[in-house]
CSV table of N, CA and C and ligand atoms in Angstrom, one decimal:
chain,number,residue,atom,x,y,z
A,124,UNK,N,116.9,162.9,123.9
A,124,UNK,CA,116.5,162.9,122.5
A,124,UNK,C,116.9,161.5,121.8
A,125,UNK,N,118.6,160.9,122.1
A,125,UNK,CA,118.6,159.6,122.0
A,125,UNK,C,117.6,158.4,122.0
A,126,UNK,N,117.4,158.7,123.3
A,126,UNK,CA,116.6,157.8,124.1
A,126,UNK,C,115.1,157.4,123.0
A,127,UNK,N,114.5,158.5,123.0
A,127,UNK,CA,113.4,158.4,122.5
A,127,UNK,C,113.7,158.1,121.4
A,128,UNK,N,114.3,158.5,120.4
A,128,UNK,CA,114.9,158.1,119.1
A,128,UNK,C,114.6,156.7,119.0
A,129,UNK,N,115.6,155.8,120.2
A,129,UNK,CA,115.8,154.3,120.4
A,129,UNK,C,114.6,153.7,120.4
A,130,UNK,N,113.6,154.4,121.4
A,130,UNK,CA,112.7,153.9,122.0
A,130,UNK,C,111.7,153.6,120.7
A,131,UNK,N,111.2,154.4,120.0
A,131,UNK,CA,110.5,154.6,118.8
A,131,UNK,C,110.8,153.8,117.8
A,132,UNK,N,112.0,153.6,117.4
A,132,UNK,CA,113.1,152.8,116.4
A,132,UNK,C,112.5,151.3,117.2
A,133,UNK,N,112.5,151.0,118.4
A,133,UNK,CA,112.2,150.0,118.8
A,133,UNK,C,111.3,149.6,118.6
A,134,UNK,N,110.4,150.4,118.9
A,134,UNK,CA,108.8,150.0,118.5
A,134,UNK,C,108.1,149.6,117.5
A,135,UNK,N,109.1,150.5,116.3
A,135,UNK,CA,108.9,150.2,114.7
A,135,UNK,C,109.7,148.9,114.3
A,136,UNK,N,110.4,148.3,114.7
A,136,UNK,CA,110.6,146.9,114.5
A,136,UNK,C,110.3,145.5,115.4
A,137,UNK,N,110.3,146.1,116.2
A,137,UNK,CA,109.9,145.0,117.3
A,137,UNK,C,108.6,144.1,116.9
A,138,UNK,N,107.4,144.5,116.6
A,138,UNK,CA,106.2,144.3,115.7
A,138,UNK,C,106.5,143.1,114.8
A,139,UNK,N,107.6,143.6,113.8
A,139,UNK,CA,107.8,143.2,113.0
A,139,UNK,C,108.8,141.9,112.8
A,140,UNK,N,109.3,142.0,114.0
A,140,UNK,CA,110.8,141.3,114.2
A,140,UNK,C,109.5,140.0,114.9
A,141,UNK,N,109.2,140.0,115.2
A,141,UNK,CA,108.6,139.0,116.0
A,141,UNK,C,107.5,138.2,115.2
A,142,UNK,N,107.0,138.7,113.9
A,142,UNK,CA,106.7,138.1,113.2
A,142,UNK,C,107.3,137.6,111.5
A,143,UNK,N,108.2,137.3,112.0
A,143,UNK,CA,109.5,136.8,111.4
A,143,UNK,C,108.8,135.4,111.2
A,144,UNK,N,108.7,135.0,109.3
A,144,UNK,CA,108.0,133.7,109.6
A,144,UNK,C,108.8,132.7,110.2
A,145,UNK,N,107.8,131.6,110.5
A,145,UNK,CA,108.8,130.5,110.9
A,145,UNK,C,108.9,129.6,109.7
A,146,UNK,N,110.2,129.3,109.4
A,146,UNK,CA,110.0,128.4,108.5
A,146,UNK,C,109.4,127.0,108.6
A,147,UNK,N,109.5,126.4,109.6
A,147,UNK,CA,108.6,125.6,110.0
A,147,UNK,C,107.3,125.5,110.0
A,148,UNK,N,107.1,126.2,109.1
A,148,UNK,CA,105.4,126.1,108.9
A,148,UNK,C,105.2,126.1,107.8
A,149,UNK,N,106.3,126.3,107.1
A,149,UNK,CA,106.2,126.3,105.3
A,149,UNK,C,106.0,124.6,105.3
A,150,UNK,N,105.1,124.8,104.1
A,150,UNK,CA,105.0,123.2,103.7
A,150,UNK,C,106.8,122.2,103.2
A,151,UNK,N,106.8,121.3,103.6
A,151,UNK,CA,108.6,121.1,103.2
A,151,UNK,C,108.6,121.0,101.8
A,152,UNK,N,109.5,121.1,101.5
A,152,UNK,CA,109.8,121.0,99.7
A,152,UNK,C,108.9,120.1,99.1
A,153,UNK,N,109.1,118.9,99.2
A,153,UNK,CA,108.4,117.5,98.7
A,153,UNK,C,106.7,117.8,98.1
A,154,UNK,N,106.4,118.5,99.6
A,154,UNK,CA,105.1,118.4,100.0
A,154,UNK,C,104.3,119.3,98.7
A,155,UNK,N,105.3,121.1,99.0
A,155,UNK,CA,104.6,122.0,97.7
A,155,UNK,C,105.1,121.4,96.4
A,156,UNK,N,106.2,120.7,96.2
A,156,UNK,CA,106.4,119.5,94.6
A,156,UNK,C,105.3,118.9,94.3
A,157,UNK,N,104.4,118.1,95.4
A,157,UNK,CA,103.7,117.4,94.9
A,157,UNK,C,102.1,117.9,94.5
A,158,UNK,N,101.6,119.3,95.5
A,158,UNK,CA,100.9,119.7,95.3
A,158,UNK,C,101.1,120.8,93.7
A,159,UNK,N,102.0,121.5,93.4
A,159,UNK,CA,102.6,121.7,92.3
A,159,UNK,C,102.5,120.8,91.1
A,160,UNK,N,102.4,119.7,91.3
A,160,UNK,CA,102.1,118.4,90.1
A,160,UNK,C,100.9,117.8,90.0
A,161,UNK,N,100.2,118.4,91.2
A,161,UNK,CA,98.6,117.9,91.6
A,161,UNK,C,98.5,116.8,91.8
A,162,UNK,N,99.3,116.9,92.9
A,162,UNK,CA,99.3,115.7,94.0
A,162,UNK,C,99.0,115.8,95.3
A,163,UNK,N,98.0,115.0,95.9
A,163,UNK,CA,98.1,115.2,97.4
A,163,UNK,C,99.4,114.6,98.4
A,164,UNK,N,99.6,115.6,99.0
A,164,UNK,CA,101.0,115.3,99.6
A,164,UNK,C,101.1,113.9,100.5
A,165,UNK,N,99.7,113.4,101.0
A,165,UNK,CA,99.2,111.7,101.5
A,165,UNK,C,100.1,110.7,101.0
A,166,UNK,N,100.8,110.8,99.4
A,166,UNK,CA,101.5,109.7,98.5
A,166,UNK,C,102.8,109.4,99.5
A,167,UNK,N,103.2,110.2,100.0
A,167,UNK,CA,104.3,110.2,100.5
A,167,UNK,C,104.1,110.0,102.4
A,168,UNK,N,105.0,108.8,102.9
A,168,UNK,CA,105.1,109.4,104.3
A,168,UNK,C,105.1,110.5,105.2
A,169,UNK,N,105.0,110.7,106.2
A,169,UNK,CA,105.3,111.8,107.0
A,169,UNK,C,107.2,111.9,107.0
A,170,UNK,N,107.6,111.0,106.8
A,170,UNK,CA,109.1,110.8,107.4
A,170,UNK,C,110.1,110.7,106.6
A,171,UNK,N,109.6,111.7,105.5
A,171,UNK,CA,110.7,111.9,104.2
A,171,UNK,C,111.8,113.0,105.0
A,172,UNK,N,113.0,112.3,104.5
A,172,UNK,CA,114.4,113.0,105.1
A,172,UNK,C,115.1,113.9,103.8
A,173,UNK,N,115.2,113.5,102.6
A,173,UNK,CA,115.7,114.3,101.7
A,173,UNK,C,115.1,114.1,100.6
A,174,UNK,N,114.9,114.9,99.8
A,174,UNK,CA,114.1,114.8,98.4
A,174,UNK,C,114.9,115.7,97.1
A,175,UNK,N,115.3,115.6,96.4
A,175,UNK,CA,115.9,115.7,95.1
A,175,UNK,C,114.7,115.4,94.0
A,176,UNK,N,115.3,116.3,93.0
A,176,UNK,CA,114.2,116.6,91.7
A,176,UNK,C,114.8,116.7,90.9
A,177,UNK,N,115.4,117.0,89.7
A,177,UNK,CA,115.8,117.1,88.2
A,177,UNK,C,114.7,117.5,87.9
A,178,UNK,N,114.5,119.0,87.6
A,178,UNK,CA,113.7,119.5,87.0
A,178,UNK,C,113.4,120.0,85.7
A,179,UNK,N,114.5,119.4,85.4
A,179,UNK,CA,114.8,119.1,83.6
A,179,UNK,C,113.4,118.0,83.3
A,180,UNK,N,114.3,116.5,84.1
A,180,UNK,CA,114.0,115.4,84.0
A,180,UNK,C,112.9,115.1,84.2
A,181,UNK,N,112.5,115.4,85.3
A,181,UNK,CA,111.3,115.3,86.0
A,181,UNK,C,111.7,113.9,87.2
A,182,UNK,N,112.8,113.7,87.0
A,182,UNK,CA,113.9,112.4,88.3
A,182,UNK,C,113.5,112.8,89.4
A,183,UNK,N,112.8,111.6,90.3
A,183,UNK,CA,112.8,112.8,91.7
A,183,UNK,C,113.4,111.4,92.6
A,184,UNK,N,113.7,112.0,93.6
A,184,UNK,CA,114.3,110.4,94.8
A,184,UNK,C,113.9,111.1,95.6
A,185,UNK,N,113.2,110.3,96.8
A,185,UNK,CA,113.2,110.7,98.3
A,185,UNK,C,113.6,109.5,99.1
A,186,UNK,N,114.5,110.2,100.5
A,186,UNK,CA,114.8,109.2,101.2
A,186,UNK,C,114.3,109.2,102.3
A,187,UNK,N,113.5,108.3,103.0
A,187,UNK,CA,112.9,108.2,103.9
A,187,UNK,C,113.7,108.2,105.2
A,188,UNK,N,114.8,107.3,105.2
A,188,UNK,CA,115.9,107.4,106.3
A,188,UNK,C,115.5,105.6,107.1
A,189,UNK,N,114.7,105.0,106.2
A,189,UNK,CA,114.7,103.9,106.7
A,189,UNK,C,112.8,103.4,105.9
A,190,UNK,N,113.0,102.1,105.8
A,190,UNK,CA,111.5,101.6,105.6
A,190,UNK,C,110.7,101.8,106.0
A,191,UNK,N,109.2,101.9,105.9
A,191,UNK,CA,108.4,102.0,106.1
A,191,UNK,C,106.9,101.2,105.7
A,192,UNK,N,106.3,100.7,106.7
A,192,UNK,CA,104.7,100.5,106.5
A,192,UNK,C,103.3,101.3,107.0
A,193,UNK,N,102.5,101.2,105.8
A,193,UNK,CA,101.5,102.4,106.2
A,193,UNK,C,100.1,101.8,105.8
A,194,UNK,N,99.1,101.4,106.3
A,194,UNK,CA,97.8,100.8,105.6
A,194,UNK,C,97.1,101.8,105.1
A,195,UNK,N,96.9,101.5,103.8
A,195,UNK,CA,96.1,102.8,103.5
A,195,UNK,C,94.7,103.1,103.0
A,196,UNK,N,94.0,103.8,103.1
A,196,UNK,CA,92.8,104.3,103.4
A,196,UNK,C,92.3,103.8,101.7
A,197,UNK,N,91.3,103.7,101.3
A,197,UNK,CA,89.8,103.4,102.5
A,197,UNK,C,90.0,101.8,102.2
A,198,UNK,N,90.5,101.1,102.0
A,198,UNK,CA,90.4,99.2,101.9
A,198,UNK,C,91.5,98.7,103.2
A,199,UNK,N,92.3,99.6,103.6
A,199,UNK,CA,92.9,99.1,104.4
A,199,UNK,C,94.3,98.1,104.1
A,200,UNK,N,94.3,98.5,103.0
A,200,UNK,CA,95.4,97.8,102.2
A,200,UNK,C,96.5,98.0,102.6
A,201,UNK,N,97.7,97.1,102.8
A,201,UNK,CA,98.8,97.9,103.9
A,201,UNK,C,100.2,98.1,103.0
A,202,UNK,N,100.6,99.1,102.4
A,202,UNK,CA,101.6,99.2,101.6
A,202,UNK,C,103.1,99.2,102.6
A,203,UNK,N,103.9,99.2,101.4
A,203,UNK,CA,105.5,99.0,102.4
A,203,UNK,C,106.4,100.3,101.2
A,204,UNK,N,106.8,101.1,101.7
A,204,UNK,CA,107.9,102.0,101.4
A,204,UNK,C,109.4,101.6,100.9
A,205,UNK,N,110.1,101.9,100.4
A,205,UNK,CA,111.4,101.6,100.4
A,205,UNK,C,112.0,102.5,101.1
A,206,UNK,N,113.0,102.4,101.5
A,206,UNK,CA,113.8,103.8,102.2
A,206,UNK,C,114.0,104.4,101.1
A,207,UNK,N,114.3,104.3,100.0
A,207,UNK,CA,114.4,105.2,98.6
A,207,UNK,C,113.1,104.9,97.6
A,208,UNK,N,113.0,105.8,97.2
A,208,UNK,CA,112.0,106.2,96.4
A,208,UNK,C,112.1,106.7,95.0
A,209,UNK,N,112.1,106.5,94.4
A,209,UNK,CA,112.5,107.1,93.1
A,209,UNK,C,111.3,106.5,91.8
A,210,UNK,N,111.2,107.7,90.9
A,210,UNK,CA,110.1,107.5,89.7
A,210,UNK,C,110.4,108.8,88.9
A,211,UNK,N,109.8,109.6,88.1
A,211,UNK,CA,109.5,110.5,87.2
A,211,UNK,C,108.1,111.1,87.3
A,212,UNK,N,108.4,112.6,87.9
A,212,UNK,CA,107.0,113.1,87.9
A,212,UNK,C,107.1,114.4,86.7
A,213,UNK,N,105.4,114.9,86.5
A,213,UNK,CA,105.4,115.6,85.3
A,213,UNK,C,103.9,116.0,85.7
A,214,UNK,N,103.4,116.7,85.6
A,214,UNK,CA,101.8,117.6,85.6
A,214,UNK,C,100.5,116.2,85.5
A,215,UNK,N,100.1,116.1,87.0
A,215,UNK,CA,99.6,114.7,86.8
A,215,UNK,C,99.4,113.5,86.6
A,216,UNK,N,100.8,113.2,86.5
A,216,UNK,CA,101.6,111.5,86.0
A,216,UNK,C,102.9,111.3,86.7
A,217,UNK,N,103.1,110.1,87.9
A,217,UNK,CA,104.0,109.7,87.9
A,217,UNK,C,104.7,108.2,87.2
A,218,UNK,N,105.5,108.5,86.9
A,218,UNK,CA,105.7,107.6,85.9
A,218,UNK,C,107.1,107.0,87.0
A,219,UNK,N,107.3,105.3,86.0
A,219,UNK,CA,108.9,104.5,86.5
A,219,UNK,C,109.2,104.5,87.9
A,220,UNK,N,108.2,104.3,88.4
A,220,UNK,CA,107.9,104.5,90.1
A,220,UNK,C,108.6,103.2,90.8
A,221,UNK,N,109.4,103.3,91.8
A,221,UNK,CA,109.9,102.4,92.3
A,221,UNK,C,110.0,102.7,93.3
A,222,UNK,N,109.9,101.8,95.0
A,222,UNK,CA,109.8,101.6,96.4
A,222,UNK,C,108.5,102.0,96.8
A,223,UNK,N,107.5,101.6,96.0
A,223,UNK,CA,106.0,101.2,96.9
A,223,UNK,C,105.4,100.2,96.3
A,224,UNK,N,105.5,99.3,97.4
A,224,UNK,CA,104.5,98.0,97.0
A,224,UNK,C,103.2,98.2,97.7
A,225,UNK,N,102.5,97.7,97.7
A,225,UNK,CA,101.2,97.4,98.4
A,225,UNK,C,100.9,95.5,98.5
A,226,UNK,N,100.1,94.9,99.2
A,226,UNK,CA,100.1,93.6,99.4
A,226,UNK,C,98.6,93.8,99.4
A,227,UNK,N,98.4,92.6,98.2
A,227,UNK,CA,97.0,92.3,97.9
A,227,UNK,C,96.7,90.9,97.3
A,228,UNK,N,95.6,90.6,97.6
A,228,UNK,CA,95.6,88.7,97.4
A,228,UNK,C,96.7,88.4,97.8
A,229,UNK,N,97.4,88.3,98.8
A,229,UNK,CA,98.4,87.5,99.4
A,229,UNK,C,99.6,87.6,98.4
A,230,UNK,N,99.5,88.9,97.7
A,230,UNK,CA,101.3,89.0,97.3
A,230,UNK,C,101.3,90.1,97.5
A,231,UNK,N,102.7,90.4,97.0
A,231,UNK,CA,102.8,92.3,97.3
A,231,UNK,C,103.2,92.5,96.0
A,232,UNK,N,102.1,93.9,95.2
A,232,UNK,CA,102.7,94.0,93.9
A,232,UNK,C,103.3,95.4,93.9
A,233,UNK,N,104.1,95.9,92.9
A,233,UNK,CA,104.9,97.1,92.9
A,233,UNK,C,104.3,98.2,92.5
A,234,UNK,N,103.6,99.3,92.8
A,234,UNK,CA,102.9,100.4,92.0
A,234,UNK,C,104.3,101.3,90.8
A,235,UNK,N,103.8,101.1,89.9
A,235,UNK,CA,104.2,101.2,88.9
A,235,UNK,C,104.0,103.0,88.4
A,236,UNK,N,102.8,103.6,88.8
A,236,UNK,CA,103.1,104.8,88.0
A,236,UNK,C,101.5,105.2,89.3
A,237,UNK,N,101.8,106.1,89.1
A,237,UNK,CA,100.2,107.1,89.8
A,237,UNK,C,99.9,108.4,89.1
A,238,UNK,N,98.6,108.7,88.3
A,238,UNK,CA,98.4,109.1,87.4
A,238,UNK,C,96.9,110.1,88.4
A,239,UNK,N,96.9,111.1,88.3
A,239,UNK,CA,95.7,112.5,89.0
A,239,UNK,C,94.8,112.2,87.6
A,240,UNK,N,93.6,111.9,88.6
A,240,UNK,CA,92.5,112.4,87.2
A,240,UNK,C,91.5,112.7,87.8
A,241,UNK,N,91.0,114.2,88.2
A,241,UNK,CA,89.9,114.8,88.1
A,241,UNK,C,90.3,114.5,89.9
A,242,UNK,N,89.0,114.3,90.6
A,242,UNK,CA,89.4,113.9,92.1
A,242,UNK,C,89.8,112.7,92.4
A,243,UNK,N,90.1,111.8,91.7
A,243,UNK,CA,90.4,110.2,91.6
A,243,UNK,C,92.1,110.7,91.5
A,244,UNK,N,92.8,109.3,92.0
A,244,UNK,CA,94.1,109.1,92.1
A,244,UNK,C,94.2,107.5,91.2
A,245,UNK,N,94.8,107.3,90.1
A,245,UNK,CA,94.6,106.3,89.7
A,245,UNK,C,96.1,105.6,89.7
A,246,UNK,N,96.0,103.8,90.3
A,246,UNK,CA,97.6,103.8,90.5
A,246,UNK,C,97.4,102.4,89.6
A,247,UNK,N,98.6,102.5,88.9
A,247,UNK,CA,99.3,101.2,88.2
A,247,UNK,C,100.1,100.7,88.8
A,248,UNK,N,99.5,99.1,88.7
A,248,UNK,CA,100.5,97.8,89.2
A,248,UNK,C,100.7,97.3,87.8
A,249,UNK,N,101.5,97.8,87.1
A,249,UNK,CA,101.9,97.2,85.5
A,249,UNK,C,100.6,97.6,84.7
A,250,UNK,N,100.0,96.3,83.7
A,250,UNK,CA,98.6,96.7,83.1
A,250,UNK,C,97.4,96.8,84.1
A,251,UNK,N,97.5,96.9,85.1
A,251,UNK,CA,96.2,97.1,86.0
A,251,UNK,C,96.2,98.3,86.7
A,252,UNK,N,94.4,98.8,87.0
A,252,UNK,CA,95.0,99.9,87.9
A,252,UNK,C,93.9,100.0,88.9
A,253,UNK,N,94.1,101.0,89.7
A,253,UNK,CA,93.1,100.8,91.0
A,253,UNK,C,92.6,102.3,91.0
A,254,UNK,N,91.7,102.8,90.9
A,254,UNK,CA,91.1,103.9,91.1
A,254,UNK,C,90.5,104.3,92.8
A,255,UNK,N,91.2,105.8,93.5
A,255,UNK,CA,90.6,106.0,94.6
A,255,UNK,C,90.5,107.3,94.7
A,256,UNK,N,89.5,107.9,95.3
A,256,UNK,CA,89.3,109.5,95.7
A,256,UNK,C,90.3,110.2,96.1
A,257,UNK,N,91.3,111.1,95.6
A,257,UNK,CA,92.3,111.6,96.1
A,257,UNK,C,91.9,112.1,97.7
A,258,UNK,N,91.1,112.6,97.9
A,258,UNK,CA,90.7,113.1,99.3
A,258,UNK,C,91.2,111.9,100.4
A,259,UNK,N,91.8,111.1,100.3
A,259,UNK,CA,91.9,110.2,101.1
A,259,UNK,C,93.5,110.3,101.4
A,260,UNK,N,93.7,111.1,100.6
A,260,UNK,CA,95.5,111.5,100.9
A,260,UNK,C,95.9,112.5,101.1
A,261,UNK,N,95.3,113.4,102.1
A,261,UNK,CA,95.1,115.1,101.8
A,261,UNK,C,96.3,114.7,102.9
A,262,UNK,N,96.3,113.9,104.0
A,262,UNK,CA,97.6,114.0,104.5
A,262,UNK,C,98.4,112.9,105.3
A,263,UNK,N,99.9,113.4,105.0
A,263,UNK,CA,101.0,112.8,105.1
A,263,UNK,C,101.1,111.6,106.1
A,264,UNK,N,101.0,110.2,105.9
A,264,UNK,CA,100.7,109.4,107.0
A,264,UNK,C,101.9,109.1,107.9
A,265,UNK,N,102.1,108.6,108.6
A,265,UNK,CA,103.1,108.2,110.1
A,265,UNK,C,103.0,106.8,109.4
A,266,UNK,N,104.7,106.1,109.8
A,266,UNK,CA,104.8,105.0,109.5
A,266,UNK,C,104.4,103.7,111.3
A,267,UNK,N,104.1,102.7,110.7
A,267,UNK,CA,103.9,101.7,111.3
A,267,UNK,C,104.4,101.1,111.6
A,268,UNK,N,105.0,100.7,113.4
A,268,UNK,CA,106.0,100.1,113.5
A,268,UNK,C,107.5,100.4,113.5
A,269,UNK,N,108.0,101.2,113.5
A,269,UNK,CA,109.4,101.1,112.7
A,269,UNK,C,110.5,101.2,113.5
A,270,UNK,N,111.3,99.8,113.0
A,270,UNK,CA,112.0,100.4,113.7
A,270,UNK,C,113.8,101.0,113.8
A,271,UNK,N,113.5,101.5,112.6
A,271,UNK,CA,114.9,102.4,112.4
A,271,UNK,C,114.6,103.7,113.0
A,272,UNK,N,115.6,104.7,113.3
A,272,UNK,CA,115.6,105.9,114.0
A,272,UNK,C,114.5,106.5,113.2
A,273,UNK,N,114.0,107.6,113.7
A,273,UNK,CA,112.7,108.5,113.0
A,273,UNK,C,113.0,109.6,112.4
B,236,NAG,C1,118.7,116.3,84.7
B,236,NAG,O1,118.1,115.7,83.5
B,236,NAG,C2,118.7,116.1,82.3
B,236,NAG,C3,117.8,115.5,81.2
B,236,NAG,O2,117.7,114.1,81.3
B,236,NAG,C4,120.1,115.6,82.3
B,236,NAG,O3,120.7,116.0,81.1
B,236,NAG,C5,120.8,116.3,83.4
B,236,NAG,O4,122.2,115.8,83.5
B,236,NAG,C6,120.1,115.9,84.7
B,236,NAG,N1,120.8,116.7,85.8
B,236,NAG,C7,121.2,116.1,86.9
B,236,NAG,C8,121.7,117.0,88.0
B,236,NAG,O5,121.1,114.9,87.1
């Protein structure tokens, strides 16, 4: 009578125990932050190590765990990361953006703010700005080259 008891009790969990989610399939923090702001999570490397928010503030820092370069779609334009990251996000505006440059006409200028509008991603280098199809950042790129630990 035990036995069966067990046996049954087993059955009715077993099912269930095994599809115990994995958290590793949850999008990482960063990733649902940015989709939550209406951002494609593309903005960001694949090799973010810690991310911090002030959700007061809208303060956010990510640490990469080391530099990074990524050429990015569709001009081929090759930006450089900082190992820290830091700006002010808020419902389709990043604002006070610091550690992404991009290199263009033979300098590298600092993207300043990245602003969602409609399916376009629009990014400020100071008073200028560059307009591109957000779909081009639907995902998270691998850095180039690197060579601090991963
Ligand atoms: C978050 O931002 C608010 C408003 O600027 C500030 O008062 C608060 O100290 C910040 N919290 C942390 C943990 O930095």
């Amino acid at each position: 009578m035990k036995s069966i008891f067990l046996l049954s009790f087993l059955l009715l969990i077993l099912p269930f125990s095994s599809q115990t989610p994995n958290p590793n399939l949850k999008p990482p923090l960063h990733q649902a932050e940015l989709i939550n702001f209406g951002f494609p999570v593309g903005l960001l490397p694949a090799s973010v190590k810690k991310y911090t928010l002030n959700q007061t503030s809208g303060h956010f820092a990510v640490d990469l765990g080391g530099t990074c370069k990524i050429t990015l779609p569709p001009d081929n334009y090759l930006a450089a990361y900082s190992k820290r990251i830091t700006g002010k996000i808020e419902n389709g505006k990043i604002a006070e953006l610091d550690g992404i440059r991009v290199r263009a006409l033979f300098k590298w200028w600092s993207i300043t703010g990245i602003r969602s509008s409609g399916d376009n991603l629009v990014f400020e280098v100071g008073m200028v700005t560059a307009k591109y199809p957000a779909k081009n950042f639907d995902e998270s790129p691998f850095c180039e080259g690197r060579h601090s630990s991963s």
